[in-house]
Coordinates of C-alpha atoms in Angstrom, one line a residue:
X1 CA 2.8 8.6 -13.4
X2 CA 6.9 7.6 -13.1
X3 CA 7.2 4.8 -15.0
X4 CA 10.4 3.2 -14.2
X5 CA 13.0 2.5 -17.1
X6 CA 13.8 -1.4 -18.1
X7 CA 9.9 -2.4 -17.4
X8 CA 7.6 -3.5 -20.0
X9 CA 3.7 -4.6 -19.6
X10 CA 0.9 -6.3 -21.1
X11 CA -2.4 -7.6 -20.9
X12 CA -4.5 -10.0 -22.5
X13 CA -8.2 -11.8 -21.8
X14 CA -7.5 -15.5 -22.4
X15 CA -10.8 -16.8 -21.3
X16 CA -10.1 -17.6 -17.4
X17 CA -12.7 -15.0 -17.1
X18 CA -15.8 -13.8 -19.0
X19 CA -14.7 -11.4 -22.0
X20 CA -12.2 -9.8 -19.6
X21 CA -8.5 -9.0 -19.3
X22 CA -6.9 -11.7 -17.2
X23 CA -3.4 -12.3 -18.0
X24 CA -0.9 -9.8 -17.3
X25 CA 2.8 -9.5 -17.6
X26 CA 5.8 -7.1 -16.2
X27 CA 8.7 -7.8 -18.7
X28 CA 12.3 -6.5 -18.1
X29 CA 14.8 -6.3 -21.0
X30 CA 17.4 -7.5 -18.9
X31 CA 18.1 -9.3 -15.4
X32 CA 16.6 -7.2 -12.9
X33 CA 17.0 -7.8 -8.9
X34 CA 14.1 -9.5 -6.9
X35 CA 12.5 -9.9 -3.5
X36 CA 9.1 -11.5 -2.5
X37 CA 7.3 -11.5 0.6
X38 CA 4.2 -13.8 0.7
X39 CA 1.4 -14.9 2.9
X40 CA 1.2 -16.1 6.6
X41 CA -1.6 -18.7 5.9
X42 CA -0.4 -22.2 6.0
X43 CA -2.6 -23.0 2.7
X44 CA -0.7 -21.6 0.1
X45 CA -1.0 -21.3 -3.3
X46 CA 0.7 -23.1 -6.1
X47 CA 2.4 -19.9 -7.8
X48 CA 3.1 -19.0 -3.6
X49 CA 4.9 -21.8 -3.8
X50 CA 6.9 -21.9 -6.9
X51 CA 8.0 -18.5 -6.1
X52 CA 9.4 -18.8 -2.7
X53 CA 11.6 -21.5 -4.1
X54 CA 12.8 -19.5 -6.8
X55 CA 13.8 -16.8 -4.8
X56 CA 15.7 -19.0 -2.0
X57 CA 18.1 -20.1 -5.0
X58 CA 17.9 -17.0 -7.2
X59 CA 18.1 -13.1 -7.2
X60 CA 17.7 -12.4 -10.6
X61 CA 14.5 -12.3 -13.1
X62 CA 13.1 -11.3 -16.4
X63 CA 9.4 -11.1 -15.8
X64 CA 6.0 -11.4 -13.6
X65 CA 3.5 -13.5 -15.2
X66 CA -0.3 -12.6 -13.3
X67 CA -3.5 -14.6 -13.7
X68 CA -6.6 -13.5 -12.4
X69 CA -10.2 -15.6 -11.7
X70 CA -8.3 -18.7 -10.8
X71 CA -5.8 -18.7 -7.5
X72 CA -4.3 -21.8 -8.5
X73 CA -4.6 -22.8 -4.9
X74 CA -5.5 -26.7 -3.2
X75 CA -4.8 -27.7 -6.3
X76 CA -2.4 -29.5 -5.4
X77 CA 1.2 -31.5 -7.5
X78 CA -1.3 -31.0 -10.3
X79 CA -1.5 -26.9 -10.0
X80 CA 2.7 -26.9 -9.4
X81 CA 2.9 -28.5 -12.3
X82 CA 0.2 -26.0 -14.3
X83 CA 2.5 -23.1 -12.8
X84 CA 5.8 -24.7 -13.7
X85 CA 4.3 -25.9 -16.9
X86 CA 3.1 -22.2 -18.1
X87 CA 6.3 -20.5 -16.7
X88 CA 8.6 -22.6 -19.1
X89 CA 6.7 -21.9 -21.9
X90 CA 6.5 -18.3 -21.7
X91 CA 10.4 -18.1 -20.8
X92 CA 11.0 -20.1 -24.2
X93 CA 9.1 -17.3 -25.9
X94 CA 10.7 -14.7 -23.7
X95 CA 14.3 -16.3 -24.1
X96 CA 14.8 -17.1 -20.9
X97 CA 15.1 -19.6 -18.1
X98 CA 12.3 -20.7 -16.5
X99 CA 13.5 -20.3 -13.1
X100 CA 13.1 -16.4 -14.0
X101 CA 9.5 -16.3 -14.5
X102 CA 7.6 -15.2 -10.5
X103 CA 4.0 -16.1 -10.9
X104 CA 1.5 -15.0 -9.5
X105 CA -2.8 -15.6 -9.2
X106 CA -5.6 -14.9 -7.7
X107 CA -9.2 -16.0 -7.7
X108 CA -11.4 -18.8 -6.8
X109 CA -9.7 -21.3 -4.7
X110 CA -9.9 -25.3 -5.4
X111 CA -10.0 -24.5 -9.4
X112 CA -7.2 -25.2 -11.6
X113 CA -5.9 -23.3 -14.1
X114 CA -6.8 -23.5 -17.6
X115 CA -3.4 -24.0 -18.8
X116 CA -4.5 -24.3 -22.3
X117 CA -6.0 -21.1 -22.4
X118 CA -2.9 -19.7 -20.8
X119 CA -0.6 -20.6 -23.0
X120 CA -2.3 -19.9 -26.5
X121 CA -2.7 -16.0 -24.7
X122 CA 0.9 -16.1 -24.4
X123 CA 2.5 -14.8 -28.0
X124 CA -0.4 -12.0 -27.7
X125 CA 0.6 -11.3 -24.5
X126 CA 4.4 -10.8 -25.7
X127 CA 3.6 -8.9 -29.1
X128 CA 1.7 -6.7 -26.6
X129 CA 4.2 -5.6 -24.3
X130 CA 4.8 -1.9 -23.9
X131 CA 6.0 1.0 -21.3
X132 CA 2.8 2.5 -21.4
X133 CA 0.2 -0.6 -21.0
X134 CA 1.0 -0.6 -17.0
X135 CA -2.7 0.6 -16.9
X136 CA -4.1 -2.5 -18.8
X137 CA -2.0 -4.7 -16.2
X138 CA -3.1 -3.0 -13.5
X139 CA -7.0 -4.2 -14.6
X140 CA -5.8 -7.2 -15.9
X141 CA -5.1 -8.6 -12.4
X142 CA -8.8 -7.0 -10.5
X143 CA -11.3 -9.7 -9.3
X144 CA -13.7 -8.0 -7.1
X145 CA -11.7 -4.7 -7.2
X146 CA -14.3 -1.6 -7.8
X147 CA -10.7 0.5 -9.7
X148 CA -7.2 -0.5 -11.0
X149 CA -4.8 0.9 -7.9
X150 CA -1.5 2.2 -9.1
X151 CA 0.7 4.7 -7.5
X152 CA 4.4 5.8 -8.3
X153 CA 6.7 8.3 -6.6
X154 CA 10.1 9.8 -8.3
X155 CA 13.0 11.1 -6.1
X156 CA 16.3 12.8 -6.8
X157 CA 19.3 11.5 -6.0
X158 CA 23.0 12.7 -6.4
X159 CA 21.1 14.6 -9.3
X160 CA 19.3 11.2 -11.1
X161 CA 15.6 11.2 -11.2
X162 CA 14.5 7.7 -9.8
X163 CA 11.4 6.5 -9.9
X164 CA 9.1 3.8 -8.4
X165 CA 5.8 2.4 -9.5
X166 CA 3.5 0.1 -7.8
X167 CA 0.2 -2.0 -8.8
X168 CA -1.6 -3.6 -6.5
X169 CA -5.3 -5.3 -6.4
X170 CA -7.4 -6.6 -3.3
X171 CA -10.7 -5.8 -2.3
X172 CA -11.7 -8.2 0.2
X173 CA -10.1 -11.5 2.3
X174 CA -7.9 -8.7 3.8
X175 CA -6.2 -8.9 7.1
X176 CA -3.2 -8.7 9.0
X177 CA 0.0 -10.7 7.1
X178 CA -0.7 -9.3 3.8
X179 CA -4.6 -10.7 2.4
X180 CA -5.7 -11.7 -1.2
X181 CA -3.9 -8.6 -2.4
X182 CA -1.1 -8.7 -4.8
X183 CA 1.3 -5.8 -5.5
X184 CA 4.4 -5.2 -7.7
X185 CA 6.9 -2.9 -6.9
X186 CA 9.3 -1.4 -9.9
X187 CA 12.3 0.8 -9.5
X188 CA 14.9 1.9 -12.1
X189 CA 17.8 1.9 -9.3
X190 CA 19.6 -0.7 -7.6
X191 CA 19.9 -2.0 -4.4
X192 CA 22.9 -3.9 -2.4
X193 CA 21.2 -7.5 -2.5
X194 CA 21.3 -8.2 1.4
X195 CA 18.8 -5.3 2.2
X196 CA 16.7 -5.7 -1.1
X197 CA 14.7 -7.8 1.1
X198 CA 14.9 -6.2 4.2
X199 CA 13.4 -3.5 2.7
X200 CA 10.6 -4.5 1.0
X201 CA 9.8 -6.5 4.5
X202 CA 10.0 -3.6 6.8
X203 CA 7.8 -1.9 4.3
X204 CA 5.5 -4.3 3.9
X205 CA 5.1 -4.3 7.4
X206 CA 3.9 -1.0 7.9
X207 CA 1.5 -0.7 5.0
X208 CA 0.2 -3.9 3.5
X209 CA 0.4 -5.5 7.3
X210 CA -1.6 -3.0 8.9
X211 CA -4.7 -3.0 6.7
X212 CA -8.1 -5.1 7.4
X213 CA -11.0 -5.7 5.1
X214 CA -12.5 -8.4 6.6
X215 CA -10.3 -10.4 8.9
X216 CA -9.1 -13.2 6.6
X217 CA -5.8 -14.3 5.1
X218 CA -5.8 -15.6 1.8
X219 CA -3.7 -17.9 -0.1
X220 CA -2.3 -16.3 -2.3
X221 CA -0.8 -13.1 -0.8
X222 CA 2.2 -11.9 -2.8
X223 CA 4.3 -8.5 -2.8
X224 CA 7.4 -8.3 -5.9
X225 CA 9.8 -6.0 -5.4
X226 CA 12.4 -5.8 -8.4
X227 CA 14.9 -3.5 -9.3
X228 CA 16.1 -2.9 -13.2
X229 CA 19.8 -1.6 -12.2
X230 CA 19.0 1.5 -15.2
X231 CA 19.7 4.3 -12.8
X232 CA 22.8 4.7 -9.9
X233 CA 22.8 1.8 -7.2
X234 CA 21.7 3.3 -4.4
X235 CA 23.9 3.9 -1.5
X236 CA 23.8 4.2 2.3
X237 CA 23.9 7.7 2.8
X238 CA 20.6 7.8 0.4
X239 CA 19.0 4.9 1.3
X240 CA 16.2 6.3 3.9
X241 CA 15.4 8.6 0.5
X242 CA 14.1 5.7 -1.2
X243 CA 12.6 3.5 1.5
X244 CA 10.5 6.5 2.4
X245 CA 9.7 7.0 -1.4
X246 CA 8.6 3.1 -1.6
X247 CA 6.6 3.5 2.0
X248 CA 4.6 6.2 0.2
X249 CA 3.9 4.2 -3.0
X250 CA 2.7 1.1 -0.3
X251 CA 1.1 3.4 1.9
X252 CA -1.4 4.8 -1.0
X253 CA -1.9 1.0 -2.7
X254 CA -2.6 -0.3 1.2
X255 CA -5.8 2.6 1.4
X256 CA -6.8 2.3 -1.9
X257 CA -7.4 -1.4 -1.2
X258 CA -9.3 -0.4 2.3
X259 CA -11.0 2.5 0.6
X260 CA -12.0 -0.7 -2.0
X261 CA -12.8 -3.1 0.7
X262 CA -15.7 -5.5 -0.6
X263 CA -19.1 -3.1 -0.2
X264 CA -17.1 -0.2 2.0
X265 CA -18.3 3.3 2.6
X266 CA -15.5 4.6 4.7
X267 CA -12.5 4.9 5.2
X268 CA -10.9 4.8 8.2
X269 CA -7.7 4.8 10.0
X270 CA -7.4 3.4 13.8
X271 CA -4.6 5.3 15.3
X272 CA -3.1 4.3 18.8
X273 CA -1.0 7.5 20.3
X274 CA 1.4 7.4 23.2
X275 CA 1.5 3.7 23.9
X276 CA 4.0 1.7 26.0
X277 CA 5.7 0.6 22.7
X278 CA 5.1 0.3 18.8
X279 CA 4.4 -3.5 19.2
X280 CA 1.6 -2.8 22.1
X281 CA 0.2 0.0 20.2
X282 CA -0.1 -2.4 16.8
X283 CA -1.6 -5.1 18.6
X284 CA -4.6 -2.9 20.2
X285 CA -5.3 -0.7 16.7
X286 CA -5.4 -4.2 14.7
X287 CA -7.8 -5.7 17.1
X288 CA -10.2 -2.6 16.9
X289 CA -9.7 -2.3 13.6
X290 CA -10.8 -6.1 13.0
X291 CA -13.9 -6.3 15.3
X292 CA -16.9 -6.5 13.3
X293 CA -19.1 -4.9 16.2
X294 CA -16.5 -1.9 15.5
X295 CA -16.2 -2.3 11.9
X296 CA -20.9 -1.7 11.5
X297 CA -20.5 1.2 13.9
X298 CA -18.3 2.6 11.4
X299 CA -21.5 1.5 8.4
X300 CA -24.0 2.8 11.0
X301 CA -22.1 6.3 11.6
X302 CA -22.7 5.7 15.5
X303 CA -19.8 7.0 17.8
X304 CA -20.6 3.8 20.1
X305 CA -17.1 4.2 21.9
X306 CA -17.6 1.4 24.2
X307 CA -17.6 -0.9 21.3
X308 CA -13.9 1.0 20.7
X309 CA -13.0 0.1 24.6
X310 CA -14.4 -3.6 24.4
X311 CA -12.2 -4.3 21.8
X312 CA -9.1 -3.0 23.1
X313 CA -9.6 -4.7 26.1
X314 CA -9.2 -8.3 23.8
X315 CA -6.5 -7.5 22.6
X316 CA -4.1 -9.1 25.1
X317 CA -2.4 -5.9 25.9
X318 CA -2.0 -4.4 29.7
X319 CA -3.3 -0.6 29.6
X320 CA -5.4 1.1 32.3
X321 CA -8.7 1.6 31.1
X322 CA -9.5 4.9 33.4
X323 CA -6.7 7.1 31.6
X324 CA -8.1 6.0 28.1
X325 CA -9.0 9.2 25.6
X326 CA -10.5 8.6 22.4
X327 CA -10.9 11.0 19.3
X328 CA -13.4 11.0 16.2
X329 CA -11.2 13.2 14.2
X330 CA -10.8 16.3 16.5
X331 CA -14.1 15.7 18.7
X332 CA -13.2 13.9 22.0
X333 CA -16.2 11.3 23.0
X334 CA -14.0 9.6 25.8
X335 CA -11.8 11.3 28.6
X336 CA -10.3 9.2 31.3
X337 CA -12.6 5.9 30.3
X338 CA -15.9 7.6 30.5
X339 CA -18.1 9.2 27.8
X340 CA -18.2 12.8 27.5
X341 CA -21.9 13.3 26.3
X342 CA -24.3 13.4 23.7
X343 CA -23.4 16.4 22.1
X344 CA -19.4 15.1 21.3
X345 CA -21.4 12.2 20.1
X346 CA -23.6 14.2 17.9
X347 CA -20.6 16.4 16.5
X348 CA -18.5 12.8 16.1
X349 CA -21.4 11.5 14.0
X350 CA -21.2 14.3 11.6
X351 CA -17.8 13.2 11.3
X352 CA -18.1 10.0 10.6
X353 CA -20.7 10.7 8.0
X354 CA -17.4 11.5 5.7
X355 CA -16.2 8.9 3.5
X356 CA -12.9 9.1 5.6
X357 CA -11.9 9.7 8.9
X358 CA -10.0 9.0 12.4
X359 CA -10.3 7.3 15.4
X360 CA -7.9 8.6 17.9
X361 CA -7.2 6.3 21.1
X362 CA -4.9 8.3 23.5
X363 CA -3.2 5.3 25.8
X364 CA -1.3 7.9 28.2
X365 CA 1.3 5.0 28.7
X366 CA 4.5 6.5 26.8
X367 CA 5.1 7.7 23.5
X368 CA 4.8 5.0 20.8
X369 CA 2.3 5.1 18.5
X370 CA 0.7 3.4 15.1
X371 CA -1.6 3.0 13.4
X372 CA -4.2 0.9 11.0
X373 CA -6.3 1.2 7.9
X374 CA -9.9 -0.9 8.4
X375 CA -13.3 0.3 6.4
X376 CA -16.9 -0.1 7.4
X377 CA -19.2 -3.5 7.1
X378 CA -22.2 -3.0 4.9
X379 CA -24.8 -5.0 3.8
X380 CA -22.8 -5.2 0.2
X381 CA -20.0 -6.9 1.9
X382 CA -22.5 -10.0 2.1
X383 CA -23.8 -9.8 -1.1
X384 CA -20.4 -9.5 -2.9
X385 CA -19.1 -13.0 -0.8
X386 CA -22.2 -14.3 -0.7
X387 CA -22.7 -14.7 -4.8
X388 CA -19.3 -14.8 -5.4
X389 CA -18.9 -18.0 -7.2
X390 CA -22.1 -17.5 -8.5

């Protein structure tokens, strides 16, 4: 693992939850750069919140304070106020400002946090802090997650090693416009502050935007990006080396959260080949990828390609259904709108028996393509939601 230089990390269980870590911290020794992108949902949390306010007036921070078990969201001027409250007394321990604390939760929604608990776990949480602890973070911040998701990537540049590290959690209320996930993003480089952010949202776009669980935007959706400044800044002529470096690191958190999807057995990625245009293409593998009449076919292992053409055809997007192909990995099942027999359909259920695999939908409209990660339905996906508070 490349563990970026300037970062440390802790974790402690303060009680939110049941004799488990649930307060976690990313602590830089000095002012690091920052960018945030943050849910679509109109409900958002109190630490969703806090943050986009901070960053409109600010671009530099000394540490990400995480609670798991309790979102902190319709809590309304009360749950600011926890946030704020707990923010200010961490920086005094941290000797800092407040306004360079980013929080972040997740959890149940409607529950406040227990501020008390917080900030008692706080001087434990500091005395704790260490380069190597990114691990204990990383389970600190879980709720339903199955495994702790972390991936890192280290380029060379100009002859410096760089290196980026991300942590992420999620495991269900994920759709389209980021979803109860959380992920923080550390590099030891720097970055010209007007494409800091432009980065990390044309990124997000193409990882954490094109993933599905289950169809539903949380609250609480919140991506970090900060940079320590430790290694070279880096410039134009090297910049599509690191954005493809951090789309790596977001592409592998984005499938381990659909590969963790609440009660999934698969895998899979929707891809859309040889569309009129990216957006078109987008649109018709996200609606595919979000039908649940798709999403059990996928449980069931049952090629049922017309369930694959029913849903495109929602999707709002002009495209002739009579020139349609569509692939199970390499076995076609459709050509030119109609099935094309049992046997493909046998071989594509062997296929789909794997834990991962792709569905191929040939539009014969252009050349744009993309693509989207979505898992299987099971009966475990009810179980989990259904006892969730519980």
């Amino acid at each position: 693992m490349f563990i970026p230089e300037g970062f440390s990390f802790s974790a402690v269980a303060s009680g939110i939850k049941k004799e488990a870590l649930d307060l976690g911290l990313i602590y830089a020794e000095k002012p690091v750069q920052g960018a945030g992108v943050f849910t679509s949902n109109l409900v958002k949390a109190a630490p969703v919140l806090l943050a986009q306010g901070l960053l409109a007036k600010r671009n530099a921070f000394r540490a990400i304070l995480v609670n798991s078990g309790c979102a902190n969201a319709c809590t309304g001027e009360e749950g600011l106020n926890d946030a704020q409250e707990i923010s200010s007394y961490l920086a005094q321990k941290l000797n800092c400002l407040p306004e360079e604390i980013l929080p972040a939760s997740t959890g149940v929604i409607g529950e406040r946090l227990p501020k008390e608990k917080i900030i008692e776990a706080i001087p434990p949480l500091i005395e704790g802090l260490s380069p190597d602890k990114y691990q204990d973070f990383a389970k600190a911040i879980m709720t339903t997650d199955a495994f702790p998701k972390i991936a890192s990537r280290q380029i060379e540049i100009s002859g410096e090693k760089i290196n980026i590290l991300g942590i992420a959690k999620g495991a269900g209320m994920i759709a389209p416009n980021m979803a109860t996930m959380l992920a923080f993003l550390l590099t030891d480089t720097s970055l010209a502050q007007d494409k800091i952010y432009k980065i990390l949202k044309d990124t997000v776009d193409k990882t954490f935007n094109r993933i599905t669980v289950d169809g539903d935007t949380s609250t609480n959706d919140t991506v970090y990006l900060l940079a320590s400044g430790y290694k070279k800044k880096i410039e134009d002529r090297n910049i599509d080396s690191f954005k493809k470096a951090l789309y790596e690191v977001c592409y592998e958190l984005a499938s381990f959260i659909v590969k963790d999807g609440e009660g999934a057995t698969k895998l899979v990625k929707i891809k859309i080949i040889n569309a009129e245009n990216e957006n078109r293409a987008v649109k018709i593998a996200q609606t595919v990828a979000n039908s649940l009449l798709v999403k059990t076919a996928f449980f069931g292992e049952d090629p049922n390609w017309g369930r694959f053409l029913a849903a495109m055809g929602r999707a709002g997007i002009n495209f002739d259904p009579n020139k349609v192909d569509i692939y199970i990995n390499e076995i076609k099942i459709v050509e030119n709108g109609l099935g094309t027999g049992k046997e493909s359909e046998n071989r594509a259920h062997l296929e789909m028996k794997k834990p991962n695999f792709v569905v191929t939908i040939d539009l014969k409209q252009g050349r744009a393509e993309a693509q989207y990660l979505t898992c299987d339905l099971s009966y475990d996906y009810v179980k989990i939601n259904a006892e969730y508070r519980t």
